Coordinates of N, CA and C and ligand atoms in Angstrom, one line a residue:
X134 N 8.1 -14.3 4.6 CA 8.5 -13.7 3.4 C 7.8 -12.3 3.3
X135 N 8.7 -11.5 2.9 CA 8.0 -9.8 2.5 C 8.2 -9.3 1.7
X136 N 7.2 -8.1 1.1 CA 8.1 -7.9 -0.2 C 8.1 -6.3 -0.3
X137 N 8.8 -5.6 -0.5 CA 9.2 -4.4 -0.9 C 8.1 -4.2 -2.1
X138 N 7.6 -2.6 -1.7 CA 6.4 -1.6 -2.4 C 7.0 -0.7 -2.9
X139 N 7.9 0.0 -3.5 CA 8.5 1.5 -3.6 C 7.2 2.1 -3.8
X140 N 7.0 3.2 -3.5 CA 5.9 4.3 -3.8 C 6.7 5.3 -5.2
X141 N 5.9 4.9 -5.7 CA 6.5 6.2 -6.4 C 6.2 7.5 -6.6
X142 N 5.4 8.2 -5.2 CA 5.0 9.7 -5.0 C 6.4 9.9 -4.7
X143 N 7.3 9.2 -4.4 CA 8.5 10.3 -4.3 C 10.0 9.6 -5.0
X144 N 9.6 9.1 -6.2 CA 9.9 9.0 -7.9 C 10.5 10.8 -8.3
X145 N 10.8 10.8 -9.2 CA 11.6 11.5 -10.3 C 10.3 11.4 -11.4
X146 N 9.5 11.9 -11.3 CA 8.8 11.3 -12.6 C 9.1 12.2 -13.9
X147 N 9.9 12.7 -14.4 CA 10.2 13.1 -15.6 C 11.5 11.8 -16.1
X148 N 11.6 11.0 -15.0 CA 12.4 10.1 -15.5 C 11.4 8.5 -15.3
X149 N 10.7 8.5 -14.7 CA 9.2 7.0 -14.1 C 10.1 6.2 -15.0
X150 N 10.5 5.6 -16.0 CA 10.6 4.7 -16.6 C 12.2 3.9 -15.9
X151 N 12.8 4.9 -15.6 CA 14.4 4.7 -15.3 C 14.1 4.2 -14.6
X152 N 13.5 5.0 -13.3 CA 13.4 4.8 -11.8 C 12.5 3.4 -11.4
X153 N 11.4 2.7 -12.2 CA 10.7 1.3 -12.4 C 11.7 0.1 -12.4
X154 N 12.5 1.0 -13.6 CA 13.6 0.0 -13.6 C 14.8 -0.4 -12.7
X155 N 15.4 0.9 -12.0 CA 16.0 0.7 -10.9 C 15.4 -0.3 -9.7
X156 N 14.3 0.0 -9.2 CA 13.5 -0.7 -8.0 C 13.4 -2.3 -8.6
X157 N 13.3 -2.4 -9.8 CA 12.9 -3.8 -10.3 C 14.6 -4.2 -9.9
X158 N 15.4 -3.6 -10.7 CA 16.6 -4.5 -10.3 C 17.1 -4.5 -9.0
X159 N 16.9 -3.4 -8.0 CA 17.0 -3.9 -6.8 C 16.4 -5.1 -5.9
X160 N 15.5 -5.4 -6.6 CA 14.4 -6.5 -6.3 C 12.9 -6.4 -5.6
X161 N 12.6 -5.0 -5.8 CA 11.1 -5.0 -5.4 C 10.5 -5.8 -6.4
X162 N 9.7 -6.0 -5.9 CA 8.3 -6.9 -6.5 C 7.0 -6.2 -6.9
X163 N 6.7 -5.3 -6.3 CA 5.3 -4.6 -5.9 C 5.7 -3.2 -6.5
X164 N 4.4 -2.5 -7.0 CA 4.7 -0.8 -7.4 C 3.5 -0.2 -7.0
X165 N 4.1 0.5 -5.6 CA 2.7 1.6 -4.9 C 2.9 2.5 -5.7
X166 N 1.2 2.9 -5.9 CA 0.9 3.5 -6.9 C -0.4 4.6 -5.9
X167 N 0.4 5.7 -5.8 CA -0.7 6.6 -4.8 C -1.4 7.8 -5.5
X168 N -3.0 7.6 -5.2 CA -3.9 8.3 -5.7 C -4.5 9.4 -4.8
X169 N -4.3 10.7 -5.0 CA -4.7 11.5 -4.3 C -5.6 12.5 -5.2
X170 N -6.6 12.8 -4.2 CA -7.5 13.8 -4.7 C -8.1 15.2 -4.4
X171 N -7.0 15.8 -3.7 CA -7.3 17.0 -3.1 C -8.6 17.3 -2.0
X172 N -9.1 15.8 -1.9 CA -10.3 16.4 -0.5 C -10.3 14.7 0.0
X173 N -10.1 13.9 0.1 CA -9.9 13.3 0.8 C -8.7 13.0 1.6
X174 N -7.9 13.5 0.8 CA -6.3 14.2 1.6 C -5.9 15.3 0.9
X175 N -4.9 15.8 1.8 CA -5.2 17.4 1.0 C -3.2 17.6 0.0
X176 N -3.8 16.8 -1.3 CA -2.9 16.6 -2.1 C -3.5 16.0 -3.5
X177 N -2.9 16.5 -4.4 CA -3.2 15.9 -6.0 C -2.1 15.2 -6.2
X178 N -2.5 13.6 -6.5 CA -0.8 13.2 -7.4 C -1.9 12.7 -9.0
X179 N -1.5 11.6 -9.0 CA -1.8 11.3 -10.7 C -3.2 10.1 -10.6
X180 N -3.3 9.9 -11.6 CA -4.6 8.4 -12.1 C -4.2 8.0 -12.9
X181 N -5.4 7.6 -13.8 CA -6.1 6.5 -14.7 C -4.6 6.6 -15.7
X182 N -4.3 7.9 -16.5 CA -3.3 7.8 -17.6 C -2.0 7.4 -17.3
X183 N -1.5 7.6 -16.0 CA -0.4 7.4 -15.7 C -0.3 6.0 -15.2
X184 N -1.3 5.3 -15.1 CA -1.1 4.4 -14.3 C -0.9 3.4 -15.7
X185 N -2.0 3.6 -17.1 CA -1.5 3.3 -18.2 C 0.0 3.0 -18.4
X186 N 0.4 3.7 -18.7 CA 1.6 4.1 -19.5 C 3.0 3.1 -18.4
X187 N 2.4 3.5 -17.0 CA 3.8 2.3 -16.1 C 2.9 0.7 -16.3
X188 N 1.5 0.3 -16.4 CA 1.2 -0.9 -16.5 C 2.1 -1.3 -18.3
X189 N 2.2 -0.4 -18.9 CA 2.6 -0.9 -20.3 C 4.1 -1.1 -20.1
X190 N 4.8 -0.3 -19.2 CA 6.5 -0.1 -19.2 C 6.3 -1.5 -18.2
X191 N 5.9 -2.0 -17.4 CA 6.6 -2.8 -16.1 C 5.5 -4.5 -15.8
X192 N 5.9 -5.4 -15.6 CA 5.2 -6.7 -15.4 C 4.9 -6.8 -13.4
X193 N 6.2 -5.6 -12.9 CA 5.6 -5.9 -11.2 C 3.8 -5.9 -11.1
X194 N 3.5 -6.3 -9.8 CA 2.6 -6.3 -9.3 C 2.5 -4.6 -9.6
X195 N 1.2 -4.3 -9.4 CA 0.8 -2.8 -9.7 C -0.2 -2.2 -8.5
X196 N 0.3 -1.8 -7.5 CA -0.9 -1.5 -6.3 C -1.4 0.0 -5.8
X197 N -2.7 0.0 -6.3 CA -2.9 1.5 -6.2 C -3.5 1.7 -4.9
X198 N -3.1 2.9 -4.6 CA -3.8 3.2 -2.8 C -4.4 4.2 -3.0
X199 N -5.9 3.9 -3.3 CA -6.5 5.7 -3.8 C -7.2 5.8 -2.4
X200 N -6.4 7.4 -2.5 CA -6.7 8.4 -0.8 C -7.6 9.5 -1.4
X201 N -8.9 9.0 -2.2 CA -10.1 9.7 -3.0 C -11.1 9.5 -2.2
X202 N -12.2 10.5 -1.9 CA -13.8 10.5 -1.8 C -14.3 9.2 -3.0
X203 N -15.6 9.2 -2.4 CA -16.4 8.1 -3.4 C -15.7 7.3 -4.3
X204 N -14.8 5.8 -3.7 CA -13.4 5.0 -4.2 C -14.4 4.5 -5.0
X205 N -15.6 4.2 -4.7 CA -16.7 2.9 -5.3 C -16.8 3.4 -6.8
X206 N -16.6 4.7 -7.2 CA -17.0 5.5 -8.7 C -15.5 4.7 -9.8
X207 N -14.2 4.8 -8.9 CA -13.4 4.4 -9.9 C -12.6 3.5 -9.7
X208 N -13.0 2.8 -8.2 CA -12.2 1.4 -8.6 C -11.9 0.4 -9.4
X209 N -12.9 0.0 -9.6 CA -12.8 -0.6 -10.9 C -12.2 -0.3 -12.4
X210 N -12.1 1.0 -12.6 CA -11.5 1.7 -13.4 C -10.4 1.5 -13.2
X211 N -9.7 1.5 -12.2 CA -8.1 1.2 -12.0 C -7.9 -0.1 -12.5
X212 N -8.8 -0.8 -12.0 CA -8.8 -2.8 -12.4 C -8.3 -2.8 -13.8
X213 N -9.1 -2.3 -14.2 CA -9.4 -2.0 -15.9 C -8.1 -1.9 -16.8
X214 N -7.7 -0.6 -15.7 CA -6.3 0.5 -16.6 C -4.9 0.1 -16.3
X215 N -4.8 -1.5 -15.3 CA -3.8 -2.3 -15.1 C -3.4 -2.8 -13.8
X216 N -4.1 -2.1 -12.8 CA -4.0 -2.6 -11.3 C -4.2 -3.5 -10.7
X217 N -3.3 -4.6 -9.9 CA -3.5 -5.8 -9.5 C -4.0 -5.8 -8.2
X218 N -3.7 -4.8 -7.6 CA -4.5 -4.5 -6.2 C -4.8 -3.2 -5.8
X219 N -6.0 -2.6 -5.6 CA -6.5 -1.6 -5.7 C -7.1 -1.5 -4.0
X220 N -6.7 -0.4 -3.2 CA -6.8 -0.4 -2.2 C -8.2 1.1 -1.7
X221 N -9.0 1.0 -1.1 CA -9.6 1.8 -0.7 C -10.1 2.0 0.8
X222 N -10.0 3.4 1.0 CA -10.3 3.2 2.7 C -11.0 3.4 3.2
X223 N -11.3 2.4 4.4 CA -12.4 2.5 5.3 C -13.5 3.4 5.5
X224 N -12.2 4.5 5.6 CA -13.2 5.8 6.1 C -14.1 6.5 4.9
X225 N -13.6 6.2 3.7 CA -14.0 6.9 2.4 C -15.5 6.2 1.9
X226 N -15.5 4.9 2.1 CA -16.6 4.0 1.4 C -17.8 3.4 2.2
X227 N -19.3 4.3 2.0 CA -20.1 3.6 3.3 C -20.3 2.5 2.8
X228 N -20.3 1.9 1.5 CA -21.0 0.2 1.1 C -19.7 -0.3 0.3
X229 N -18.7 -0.4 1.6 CA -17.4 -0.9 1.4 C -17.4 -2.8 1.2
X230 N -18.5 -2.8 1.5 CA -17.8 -4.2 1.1 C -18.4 -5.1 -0.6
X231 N -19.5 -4.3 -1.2 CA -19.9 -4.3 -2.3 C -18.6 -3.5 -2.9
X232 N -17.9 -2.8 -2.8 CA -17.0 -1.6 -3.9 C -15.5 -3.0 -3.2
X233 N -15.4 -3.6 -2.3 CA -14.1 -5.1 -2.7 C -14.8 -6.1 -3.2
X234 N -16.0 -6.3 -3.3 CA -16.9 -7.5 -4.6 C -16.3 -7.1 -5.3
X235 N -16.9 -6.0 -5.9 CA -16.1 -5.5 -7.6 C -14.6 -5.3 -8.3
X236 N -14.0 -5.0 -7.0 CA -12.8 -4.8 -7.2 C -12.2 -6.5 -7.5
X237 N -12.9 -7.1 -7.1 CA -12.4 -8.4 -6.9 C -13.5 -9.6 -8.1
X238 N -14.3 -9.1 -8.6 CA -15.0 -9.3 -9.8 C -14.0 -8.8 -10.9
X239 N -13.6 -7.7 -11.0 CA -13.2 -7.2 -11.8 C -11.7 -7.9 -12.7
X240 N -11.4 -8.6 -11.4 CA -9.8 -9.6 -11.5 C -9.2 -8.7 -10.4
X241 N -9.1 -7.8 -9.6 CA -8.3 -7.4 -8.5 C -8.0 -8.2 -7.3
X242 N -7.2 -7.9 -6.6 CA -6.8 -7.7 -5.5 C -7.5 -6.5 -4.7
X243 N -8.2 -7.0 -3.8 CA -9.4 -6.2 -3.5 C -8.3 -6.0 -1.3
X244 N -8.5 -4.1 -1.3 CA -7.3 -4.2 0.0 C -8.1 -3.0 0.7
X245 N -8.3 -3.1 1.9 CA -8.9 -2.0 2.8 C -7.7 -0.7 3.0
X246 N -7.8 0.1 3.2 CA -6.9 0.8 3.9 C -7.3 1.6 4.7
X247 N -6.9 1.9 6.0 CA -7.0 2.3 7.1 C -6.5 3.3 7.6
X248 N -6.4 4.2 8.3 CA -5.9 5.7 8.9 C -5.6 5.6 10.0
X249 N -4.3 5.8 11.0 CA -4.1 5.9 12.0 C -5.1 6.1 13.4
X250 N -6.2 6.5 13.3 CA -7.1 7.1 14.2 C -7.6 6.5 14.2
X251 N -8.4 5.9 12.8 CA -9.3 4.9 12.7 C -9.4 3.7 14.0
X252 N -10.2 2.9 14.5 CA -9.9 1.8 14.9 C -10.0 0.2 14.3
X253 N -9.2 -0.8 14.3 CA -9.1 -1.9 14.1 C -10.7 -2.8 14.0
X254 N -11.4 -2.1 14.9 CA -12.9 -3.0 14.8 C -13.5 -2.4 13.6
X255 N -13.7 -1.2 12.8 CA -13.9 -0.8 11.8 C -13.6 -2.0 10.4
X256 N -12.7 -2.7 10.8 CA -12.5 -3.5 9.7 C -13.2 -4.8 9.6
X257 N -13.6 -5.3 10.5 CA -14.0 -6.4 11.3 C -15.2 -7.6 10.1
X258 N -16.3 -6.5 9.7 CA -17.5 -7.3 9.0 C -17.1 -7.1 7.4
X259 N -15.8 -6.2 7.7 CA -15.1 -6.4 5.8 C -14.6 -7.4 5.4
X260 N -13.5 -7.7 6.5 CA -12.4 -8.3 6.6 C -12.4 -9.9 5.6
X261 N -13.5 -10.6 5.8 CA -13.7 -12.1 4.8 C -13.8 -11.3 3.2
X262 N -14.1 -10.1 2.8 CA -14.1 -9.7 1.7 C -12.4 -9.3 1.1
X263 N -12.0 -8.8 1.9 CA -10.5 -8.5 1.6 C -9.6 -9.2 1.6
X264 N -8.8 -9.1 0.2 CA -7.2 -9.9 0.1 C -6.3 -9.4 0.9
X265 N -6.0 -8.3 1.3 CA -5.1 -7.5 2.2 C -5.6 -6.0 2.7
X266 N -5.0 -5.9 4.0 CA -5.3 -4.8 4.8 C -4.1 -3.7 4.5
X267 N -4.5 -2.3 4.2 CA -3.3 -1.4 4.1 C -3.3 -0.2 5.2
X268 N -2.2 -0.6 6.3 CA -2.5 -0.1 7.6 C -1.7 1.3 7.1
X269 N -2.0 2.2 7.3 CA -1.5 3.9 7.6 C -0.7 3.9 9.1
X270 N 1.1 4.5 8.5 CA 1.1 4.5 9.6 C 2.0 5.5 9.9
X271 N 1.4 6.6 8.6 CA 1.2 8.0 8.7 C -0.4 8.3 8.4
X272 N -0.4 9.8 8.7 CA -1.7 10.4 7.9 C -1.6 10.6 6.3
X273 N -2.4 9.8 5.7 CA -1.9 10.0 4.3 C -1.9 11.1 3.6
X274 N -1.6 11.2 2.6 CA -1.4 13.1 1.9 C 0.0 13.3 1.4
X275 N 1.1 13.0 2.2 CA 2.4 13.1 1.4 C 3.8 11.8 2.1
X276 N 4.6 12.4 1.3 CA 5.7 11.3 1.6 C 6.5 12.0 2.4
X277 N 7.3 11.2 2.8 CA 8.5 11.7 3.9 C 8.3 12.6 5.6
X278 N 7.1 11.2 5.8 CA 6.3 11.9 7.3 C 7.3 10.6 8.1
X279 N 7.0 11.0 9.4 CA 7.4 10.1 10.7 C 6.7 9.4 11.0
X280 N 6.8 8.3 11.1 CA 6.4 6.6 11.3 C 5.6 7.1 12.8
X281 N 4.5 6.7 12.5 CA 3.7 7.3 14.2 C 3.9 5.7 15.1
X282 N 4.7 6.4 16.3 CA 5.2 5.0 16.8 C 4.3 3.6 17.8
X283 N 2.8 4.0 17.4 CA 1.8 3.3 18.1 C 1.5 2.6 16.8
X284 N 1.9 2.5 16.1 CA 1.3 2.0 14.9 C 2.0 0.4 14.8
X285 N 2.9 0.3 15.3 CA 3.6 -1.1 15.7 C 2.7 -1.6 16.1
X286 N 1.7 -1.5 17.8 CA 1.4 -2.2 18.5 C 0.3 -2.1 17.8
X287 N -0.4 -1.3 16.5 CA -1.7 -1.6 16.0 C -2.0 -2.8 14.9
X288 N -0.8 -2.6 14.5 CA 0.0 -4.0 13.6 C -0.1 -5.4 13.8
X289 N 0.5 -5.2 15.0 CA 0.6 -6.4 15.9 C -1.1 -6.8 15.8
X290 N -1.6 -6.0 17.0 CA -3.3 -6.4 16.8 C -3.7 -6.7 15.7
X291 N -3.6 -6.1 14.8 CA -3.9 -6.5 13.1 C -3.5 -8.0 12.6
X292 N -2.3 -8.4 12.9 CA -2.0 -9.6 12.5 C -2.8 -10.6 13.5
X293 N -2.6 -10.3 14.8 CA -4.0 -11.4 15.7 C -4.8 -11.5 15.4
X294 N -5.6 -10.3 14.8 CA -6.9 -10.6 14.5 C -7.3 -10.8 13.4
X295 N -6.2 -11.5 12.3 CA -6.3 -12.0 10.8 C -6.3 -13.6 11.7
X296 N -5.3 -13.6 12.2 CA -5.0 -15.4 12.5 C -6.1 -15.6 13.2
X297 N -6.5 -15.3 14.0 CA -7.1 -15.5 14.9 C -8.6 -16.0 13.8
X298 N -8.8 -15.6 13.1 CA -10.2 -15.6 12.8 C -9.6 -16.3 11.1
X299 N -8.3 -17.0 11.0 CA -8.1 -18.2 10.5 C -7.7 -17.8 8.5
X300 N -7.7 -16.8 8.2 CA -7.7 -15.9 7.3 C -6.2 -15.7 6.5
X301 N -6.2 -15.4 5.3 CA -4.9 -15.1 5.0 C -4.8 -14.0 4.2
X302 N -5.7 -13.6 5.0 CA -5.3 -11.6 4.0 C -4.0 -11.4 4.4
X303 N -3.5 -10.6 3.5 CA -2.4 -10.1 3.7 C -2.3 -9.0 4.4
X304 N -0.7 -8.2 5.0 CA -1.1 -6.9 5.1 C 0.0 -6.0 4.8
X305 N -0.4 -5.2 4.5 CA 0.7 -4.1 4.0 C 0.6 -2.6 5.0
X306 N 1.7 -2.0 5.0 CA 1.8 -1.1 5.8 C 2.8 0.0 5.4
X307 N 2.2 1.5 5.1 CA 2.7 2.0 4.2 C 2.9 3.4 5.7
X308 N 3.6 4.2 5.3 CA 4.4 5.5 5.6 C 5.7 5.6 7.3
X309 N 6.5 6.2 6.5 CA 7.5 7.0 7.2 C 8.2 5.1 7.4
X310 N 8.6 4.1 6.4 CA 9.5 3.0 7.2 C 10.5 3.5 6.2
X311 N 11.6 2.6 6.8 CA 13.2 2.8 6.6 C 14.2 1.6 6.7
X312 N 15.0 1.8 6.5 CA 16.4 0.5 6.8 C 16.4 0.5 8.3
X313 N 15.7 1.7 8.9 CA 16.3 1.5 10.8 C 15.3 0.9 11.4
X314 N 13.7 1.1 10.7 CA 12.6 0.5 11.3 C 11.9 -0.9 10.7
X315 N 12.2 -0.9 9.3 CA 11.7 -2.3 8.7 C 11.9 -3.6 9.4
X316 N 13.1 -4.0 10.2 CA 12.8 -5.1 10.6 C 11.7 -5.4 12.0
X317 N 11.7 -4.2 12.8 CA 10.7 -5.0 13.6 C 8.9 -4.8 12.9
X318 N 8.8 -4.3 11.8 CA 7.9 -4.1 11.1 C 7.6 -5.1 10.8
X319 N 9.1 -5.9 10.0 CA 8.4 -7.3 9.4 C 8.4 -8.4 10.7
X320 N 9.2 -8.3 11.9 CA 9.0 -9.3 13.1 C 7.5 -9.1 13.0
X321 N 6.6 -7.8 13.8 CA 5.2 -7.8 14.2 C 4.5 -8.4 13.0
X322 N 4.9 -8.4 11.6 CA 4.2 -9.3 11.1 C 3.2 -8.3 9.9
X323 N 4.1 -7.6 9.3 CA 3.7 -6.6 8.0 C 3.9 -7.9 6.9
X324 N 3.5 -7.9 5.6 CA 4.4 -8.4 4.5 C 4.7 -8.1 3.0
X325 N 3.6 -6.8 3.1 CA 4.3 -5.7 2.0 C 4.6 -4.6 2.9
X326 N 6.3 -4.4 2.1 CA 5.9 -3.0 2.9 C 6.3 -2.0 1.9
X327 N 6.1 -0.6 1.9 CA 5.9 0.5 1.3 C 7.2 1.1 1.4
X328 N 7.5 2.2 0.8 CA 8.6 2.5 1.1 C 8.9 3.5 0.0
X329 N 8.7 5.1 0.1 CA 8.9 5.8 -0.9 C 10.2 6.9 -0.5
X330 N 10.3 7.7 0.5 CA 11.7 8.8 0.8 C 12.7 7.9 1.0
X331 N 12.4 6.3 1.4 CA 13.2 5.8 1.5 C 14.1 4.6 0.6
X332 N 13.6 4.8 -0.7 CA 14.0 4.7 -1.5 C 14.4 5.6 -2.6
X333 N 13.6 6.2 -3.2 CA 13.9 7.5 -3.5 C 14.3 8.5 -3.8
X334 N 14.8 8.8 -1.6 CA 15.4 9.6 -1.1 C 16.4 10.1 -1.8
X335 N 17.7 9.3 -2.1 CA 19.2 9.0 -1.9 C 19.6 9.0 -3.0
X336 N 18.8 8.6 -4.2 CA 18.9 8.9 -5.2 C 19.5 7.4 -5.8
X337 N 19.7 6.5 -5.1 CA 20.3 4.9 -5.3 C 18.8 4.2 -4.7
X338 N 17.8 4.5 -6.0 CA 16.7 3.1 -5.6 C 17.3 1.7 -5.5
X339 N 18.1 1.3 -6.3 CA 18.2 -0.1 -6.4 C 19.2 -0.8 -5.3
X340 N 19.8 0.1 -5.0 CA 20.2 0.2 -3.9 C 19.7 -0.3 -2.5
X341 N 19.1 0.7 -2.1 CA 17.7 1.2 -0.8 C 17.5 0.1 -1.0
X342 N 16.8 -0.5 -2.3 CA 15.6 -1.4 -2.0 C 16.4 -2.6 -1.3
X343 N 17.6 -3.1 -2.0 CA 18.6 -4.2 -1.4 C 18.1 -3.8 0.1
X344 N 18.8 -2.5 0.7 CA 19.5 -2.7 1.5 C 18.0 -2.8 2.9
X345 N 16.7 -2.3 2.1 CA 15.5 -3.0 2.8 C 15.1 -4.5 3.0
X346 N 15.7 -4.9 2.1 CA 15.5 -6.0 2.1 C 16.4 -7.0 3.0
X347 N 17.2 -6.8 2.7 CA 18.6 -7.6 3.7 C 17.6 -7.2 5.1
X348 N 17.6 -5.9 5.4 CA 17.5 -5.3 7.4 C 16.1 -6.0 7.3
X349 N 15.3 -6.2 6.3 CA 14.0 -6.6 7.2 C 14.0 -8.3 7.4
X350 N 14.7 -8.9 7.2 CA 14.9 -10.1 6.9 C 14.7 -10.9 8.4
X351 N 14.0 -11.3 8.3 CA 13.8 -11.8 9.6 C 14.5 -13.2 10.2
X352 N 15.6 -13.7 10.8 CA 16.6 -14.7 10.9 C 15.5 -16.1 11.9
X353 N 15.1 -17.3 11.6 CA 14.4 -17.6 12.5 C 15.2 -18.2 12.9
Ligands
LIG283 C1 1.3 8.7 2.0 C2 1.4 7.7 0.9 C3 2.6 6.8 1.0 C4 3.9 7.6 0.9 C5 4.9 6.8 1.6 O1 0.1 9.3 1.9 O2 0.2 6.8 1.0 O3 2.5 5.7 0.1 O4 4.3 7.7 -0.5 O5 6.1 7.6 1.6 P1 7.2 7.5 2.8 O6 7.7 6.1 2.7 O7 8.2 8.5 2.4 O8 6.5 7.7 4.1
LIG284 ZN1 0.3 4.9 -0.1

């Protein structure tokens, strides 16, 4: 089972409430919710208030991926302001595994997120603290980048080394997927996946999201 994330960095947001709605009736489940801060990636999108106002419009899951310096100051603040899983990355937090206590004190869903470059052993002494892993598989900062194509086989390792060590974090995997790449995504063993130009894009969210959903569908 997998479930569709739309992002909504590449939303319509003069219209957010329409477009919530469209993805819900397409059948997403999940609402990536991306937090940028001009120096940990080099882009501003939105916070705390906006994240308000869609927790009051929508009952999906609500998953923020903040791509911020020092995550430990306002994780919890997102918990607070309606976020069901609040994700921070590796590289951003040196007492990363006290800042997913809290996230996970707080009532969250407490999720690492990771950077292409990064390596997989980075995660390793977190890993019993985290509900889910959120693999990069672009460089984060904007939407509508190219799926970096080693990122499959880093996936792959990612899901071994969850089983392997007996675990049921989840994992989610966010940039550049589509209707042509989602299924071997969900074969290697993703089970949120992200998905913002590619829904979106086209201007038919409810649409996209179907038609992600059908292609990732894995036939056993
Ligand atoms: C990138 C963000 C992604 C982005 C995905 O920094 O974390 O969530 O919105 O967009 P697409 O699906 O267009 O790569
Ligand atoms: Zn994201």
């Amino acid at each position: 089972m997998f479930e569709i994330a739309p992002s909504i960095l590449s939303a319509d947001f003069t219209r957010l409430g329409k477009e919530i709605a469209e993805i819900e009736k397409g059948g997403a489940t999940v609402l990536h919710f991306d937090v940028m801060d001009g120096r940990f990636v080099p882009n501003l999108t939105v916070g705390i208030p906006v994240l308000k106002s869609v927790r009051k419009f929508t009952k999906m899951t609500i998953d923020c991926h903040l791509m911020i310096v020092e995550p430990s100051k306002y994780a919890v603040e997102f918990v607070k302001a309606g976020a069901d899983m609040v994700s921070v990355h590796v590289e951003a937090d040196v007492h990363l595994q006290r800042t997913l206590m809290a996230i996970r004190e707080a009532g969250g869903k407490a999720g690492i997120a990771i950077n292409p470059a990064t390596p997989l052993i980075a995660l390793e002494e977190a890993l019993p603290y985290a509900d889910f892993i959120l693999l990069m598989s672009v460089n984060p900062g904007f939407g509508g980048q190219k799926f970096i194509p080693t990122s499959l086989d880093k996936l792959k390792r990612l899901r071994r080394m969850i089983d392997e060590r007996g675990l049921s974090t989840r994992i989610e995997i966010d940039g550049g997927i589509d209707a042509a790449n989602i299924h071997e995504i969900v074969e290697a063993g993703a089970e949120i996946i992200v998905a913002g130009s590619a829904v979106f894009g086209g201007g038919k969210p409810a649409e996209a999201v179907t038609e992600l959903l059908e292609k990732g569908t894995v036939w056993a």
